[in-house]
Short mmCIF file of C-alpha atoms and ligand atoms in Angstrom, two decimals:
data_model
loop_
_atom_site.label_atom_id
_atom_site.label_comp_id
_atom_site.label_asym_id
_atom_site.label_seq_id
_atom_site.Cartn_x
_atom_site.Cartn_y
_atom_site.Cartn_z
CA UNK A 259 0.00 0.00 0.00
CA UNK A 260 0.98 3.85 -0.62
CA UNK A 261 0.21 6.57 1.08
CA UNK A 262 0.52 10.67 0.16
CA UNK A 263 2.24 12.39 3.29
CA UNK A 264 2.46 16.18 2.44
CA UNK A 265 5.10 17.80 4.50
CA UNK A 266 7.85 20.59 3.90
CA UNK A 267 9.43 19.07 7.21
CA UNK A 268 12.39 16.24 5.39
CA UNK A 269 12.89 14.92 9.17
CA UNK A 270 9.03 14.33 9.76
CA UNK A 271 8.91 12.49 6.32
CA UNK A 272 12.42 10.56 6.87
CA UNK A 273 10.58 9.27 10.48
CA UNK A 274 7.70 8.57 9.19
CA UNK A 275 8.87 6.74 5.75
CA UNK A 276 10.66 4.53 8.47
CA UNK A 277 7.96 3.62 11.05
CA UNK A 278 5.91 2.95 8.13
CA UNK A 279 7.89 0.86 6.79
CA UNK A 280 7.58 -1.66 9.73
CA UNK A 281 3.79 -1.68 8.57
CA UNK A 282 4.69 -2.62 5.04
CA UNK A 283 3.57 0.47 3.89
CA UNK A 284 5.61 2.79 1.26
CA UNK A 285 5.03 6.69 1.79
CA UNK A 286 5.23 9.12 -1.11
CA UNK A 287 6.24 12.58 -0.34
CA UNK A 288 4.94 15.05 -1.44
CA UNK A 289 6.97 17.91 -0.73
CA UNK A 290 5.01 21.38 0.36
CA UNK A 291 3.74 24.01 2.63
CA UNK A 292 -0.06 24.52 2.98
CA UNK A 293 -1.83 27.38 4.64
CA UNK A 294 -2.08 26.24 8.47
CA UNK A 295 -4.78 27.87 10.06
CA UNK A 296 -4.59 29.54 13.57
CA UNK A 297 -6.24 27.28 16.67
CA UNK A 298 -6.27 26.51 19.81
CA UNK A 299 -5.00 23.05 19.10
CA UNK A 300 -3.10 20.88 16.85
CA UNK A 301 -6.27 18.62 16.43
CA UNK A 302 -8.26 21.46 15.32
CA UNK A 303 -5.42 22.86 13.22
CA UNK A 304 -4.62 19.44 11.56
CA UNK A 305 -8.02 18.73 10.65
CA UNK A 306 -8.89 21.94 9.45
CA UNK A 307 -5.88 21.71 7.36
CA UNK A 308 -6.63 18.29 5.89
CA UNK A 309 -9.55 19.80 5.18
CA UNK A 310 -8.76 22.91 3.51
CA UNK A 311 -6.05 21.04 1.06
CA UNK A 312 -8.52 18.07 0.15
CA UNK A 313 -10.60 21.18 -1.60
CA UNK A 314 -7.56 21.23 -3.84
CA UNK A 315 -6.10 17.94 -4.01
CA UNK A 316 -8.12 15.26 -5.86
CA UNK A 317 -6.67 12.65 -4.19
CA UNK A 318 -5.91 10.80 -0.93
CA UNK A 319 -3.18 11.92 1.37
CA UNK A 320 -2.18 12.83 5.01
CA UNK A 321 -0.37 15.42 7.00
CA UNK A 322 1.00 15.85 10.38
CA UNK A 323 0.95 18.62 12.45
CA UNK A 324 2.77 18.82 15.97
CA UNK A 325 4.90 20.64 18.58
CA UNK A 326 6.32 20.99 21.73
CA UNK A 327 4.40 21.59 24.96
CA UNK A 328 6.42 22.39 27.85
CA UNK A 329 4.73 22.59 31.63
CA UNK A 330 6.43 25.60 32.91
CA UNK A 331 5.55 27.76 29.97
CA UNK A 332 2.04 26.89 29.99
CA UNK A 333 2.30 24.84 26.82
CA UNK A 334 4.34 27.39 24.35
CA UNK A 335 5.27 26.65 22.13
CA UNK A 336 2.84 24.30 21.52
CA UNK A 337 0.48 24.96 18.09
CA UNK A 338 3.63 27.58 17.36
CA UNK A 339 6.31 25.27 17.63
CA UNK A 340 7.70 24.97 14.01
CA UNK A 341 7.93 29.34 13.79
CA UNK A 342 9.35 29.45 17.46
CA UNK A 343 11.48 26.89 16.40
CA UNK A 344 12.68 29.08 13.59
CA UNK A 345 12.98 32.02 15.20
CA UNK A 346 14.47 31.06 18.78
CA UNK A 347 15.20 27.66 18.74
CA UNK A 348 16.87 25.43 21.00
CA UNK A 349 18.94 28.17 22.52
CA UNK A 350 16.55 30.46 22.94
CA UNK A 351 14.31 27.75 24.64
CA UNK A 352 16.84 27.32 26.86
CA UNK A 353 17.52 30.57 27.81
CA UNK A 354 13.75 30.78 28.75
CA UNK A 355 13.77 27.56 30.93
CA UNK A 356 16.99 29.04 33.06
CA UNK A 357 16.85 28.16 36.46
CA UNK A 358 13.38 26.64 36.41
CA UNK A 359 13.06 23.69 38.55
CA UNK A 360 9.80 22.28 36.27
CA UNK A 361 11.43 20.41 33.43
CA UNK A 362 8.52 18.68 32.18
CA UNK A 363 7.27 18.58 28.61
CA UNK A 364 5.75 16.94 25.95
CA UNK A 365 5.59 16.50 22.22
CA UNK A 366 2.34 16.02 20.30
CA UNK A 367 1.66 14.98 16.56
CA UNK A 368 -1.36 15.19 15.10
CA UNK A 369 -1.68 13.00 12.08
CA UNK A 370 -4.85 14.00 9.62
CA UNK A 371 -5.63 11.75 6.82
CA UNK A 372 -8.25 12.85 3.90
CA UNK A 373 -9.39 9.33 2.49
CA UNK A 374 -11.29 10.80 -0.40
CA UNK A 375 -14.65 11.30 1.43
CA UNK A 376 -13.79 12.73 5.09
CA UNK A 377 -10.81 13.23 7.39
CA UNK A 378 -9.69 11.32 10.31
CA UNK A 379 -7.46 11.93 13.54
CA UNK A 380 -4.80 10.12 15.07
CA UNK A 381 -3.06 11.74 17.92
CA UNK A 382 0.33 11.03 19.54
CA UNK A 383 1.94 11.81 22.88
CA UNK A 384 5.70 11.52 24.79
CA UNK A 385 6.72 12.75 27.83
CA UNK A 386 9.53 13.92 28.68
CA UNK A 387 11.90 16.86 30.01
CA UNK A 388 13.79 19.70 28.63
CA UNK A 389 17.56 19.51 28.81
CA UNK A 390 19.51 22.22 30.23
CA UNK A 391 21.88 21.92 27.69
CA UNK A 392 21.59 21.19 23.76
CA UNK A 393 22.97 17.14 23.00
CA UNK A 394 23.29 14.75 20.26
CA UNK A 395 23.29 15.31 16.66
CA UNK A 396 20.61 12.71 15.93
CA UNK A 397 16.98 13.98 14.55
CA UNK A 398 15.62 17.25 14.13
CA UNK A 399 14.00 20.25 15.48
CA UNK A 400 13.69 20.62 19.21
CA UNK A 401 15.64 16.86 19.64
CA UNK A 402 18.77 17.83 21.03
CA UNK A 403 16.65 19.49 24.05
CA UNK A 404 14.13 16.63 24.54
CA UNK A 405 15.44 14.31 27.39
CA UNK A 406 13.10 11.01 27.32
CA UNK A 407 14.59 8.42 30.30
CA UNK A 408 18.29 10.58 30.60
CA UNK A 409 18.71 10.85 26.76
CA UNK A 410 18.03 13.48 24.41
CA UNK A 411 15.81 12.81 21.60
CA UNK A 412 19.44 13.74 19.11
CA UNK A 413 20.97 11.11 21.18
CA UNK A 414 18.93 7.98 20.64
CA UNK A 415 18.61 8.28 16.61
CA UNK A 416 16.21 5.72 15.53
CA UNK A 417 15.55 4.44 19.12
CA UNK A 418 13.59 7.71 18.77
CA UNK A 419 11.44 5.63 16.03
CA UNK A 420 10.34 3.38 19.22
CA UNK A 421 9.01 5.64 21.16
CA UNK A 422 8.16 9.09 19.68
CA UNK A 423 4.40 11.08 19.19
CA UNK A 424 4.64 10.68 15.81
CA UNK A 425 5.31 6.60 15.25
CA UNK A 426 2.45 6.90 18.33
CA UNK A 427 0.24 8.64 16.31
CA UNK A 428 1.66 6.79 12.95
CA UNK A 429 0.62 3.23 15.02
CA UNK A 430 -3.05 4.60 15.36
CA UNK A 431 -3.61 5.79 11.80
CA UNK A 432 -2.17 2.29 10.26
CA UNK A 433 -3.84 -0.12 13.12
CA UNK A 434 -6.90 2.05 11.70
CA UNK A 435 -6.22 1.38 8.12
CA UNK A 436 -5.60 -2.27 8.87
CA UNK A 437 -8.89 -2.83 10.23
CA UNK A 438 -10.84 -1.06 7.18
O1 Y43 B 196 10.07 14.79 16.44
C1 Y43 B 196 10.36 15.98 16.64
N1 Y43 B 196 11.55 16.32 17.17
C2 Y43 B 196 11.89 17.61 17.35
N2 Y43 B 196 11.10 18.66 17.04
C3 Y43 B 196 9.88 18.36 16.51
C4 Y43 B 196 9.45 17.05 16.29
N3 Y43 B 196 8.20 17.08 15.78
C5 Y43 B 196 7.87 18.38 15.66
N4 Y43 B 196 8.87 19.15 16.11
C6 Y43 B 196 8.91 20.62 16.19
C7 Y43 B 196 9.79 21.18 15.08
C8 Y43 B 196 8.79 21.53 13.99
O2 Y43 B 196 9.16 22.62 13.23
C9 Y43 B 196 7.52 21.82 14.77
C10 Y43 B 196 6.37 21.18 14.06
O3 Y43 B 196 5.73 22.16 13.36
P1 Y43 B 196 4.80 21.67 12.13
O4 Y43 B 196 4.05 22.83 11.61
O5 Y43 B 196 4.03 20.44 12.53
O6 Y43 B 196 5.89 21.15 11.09
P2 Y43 B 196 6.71 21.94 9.99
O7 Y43 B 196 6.18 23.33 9.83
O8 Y43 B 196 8.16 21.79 10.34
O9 Y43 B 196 6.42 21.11 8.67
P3 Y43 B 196 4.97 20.88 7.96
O10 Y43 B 196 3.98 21.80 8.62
O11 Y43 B 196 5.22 21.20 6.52
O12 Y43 B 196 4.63 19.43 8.17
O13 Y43 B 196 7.62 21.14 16.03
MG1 MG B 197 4.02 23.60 9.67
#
C-alpha cells in the first residue's frame, strides 16, 4: 500500500517513511507548505488543514501537524512550535527555561488523513523533560533538548522511532487502516 504524506518538514517524512515501513507500507512525499490555520489546538489545526487542502487535491493523502508543549511555559510553544522553532530555537528555549526547577514537557503529533470522502485523527503523545543543555546530533527540530529516560531525543537516533508522538500517532492511523 501507498500513502501521500504532504510535509515541507524532510525529518518528519524521513521518520515517518521509516515507522511505516515496519507496517509494510511505502510513503510518497509530497513535498510542500499549505496554509495552516490559527487554533487553539493541533487537532483542530490538523483537521482543518486536511480539510482545507482536500478542496484542492483530488486525491488521498495525510499530514502531520505537531509541537512541543512544555509545563512551565504553559504549553508554548505548543500549536507555534515549528515558527518558534525558527525564530528562537533550541537556545533560545533554553535561555527561557533558566533556572526553572519544572522540566517537564511533551511533544504532540497530530496526524490527519483525507481518504477521499472525510478526514480522520490520530493523535500522539511523549513525555519527557527539557535539557539544560543542547545534546546529540541525531533527529531534528527541538531533539537535542528533549530528554526522554536521561537521553536526548538527538541522542537515541532511531531508538527515537520506538518511542516518539509521531510513530504513536503513525501506530493509530495504520492499526486504523488495517482494520478497514
Ligand atoms: O520529532 C520531533 N523532534 C523535534 N522537534 C519536533 C518534532 N516534531 C515536531 N517538532 C517541532 C519542530 C517543527 O518545526 C515543529 C512542528 O511544526 P509543524 O508545523 O508540525 O511542522 P513543519 O512546519 O516543520 O512542517 P509541515 O507543517 O510542513 O509538516 O515542532
Ligand atoms: Mg508547519
Amino acid at each position: 500500500m501507498e500513502l501521500t504524506f504532504i510535509t515541507s518538514n524532510e525529518g518528519k517524512f524521513r521518520e515517518a517513511e521509516q515507522i511505516a515501513a515496519k507496517y509494510g507500507i511505502s510513503l510518497k512525499w509530497k513535498k510542500m507548505s499549505y496554509l495552516e490555520p490559527q487554533g487553539s489546538s493541533l487537532e483542530e489545526i490538523a483537521s482543518l488543514s486536511a480539510e482545507m487542502l482536500s478542496k484542492e487535491l483530488k486525491e488521498t493523502f495525510f499530514i502531520e501537524d505537531s509541537g512541543l508543549f512544555i509545563e512551565a511555559l504553559k504549553g508554548f510553544p505548543g500549536p507555534y512550535s515549528s515558527y518558534v522553532f525558527k525564530t528562537i530555537g533550541n537556545e533560545g528555549i533554553l535561555r527561557l527555561m533558566d533556572g526553572v526547577e519544572d522540566r517537564r514537557a511533551y511533544f504532540l503529533a497530530v496526524i490527519a488523513y483525507f481518504d477521499g470522502s472525510e478526514v480522520q485523527t490520530f493523535t500522539g503523545r511523549v513525555d519527557g523533560e527539557i535539557s539544560t543543555e543542547m545534546r546529540g546530533s541525531g533527529g531534528f527540530g527541538f531533539d537535542p533538548i528533549f530528554l526522554y529516560n536521561g537521553r536526548t531525543f538527538a541522542e537515541m537516533g532511531e531508538e527515537k522511532n520506538a518511542v516518539s508522538h509521531r510513530r504513536r500517532a503513525l501506530e493509530g492511523f495504520f492499526t486504523c487502516l488495517s482494520d478497514r
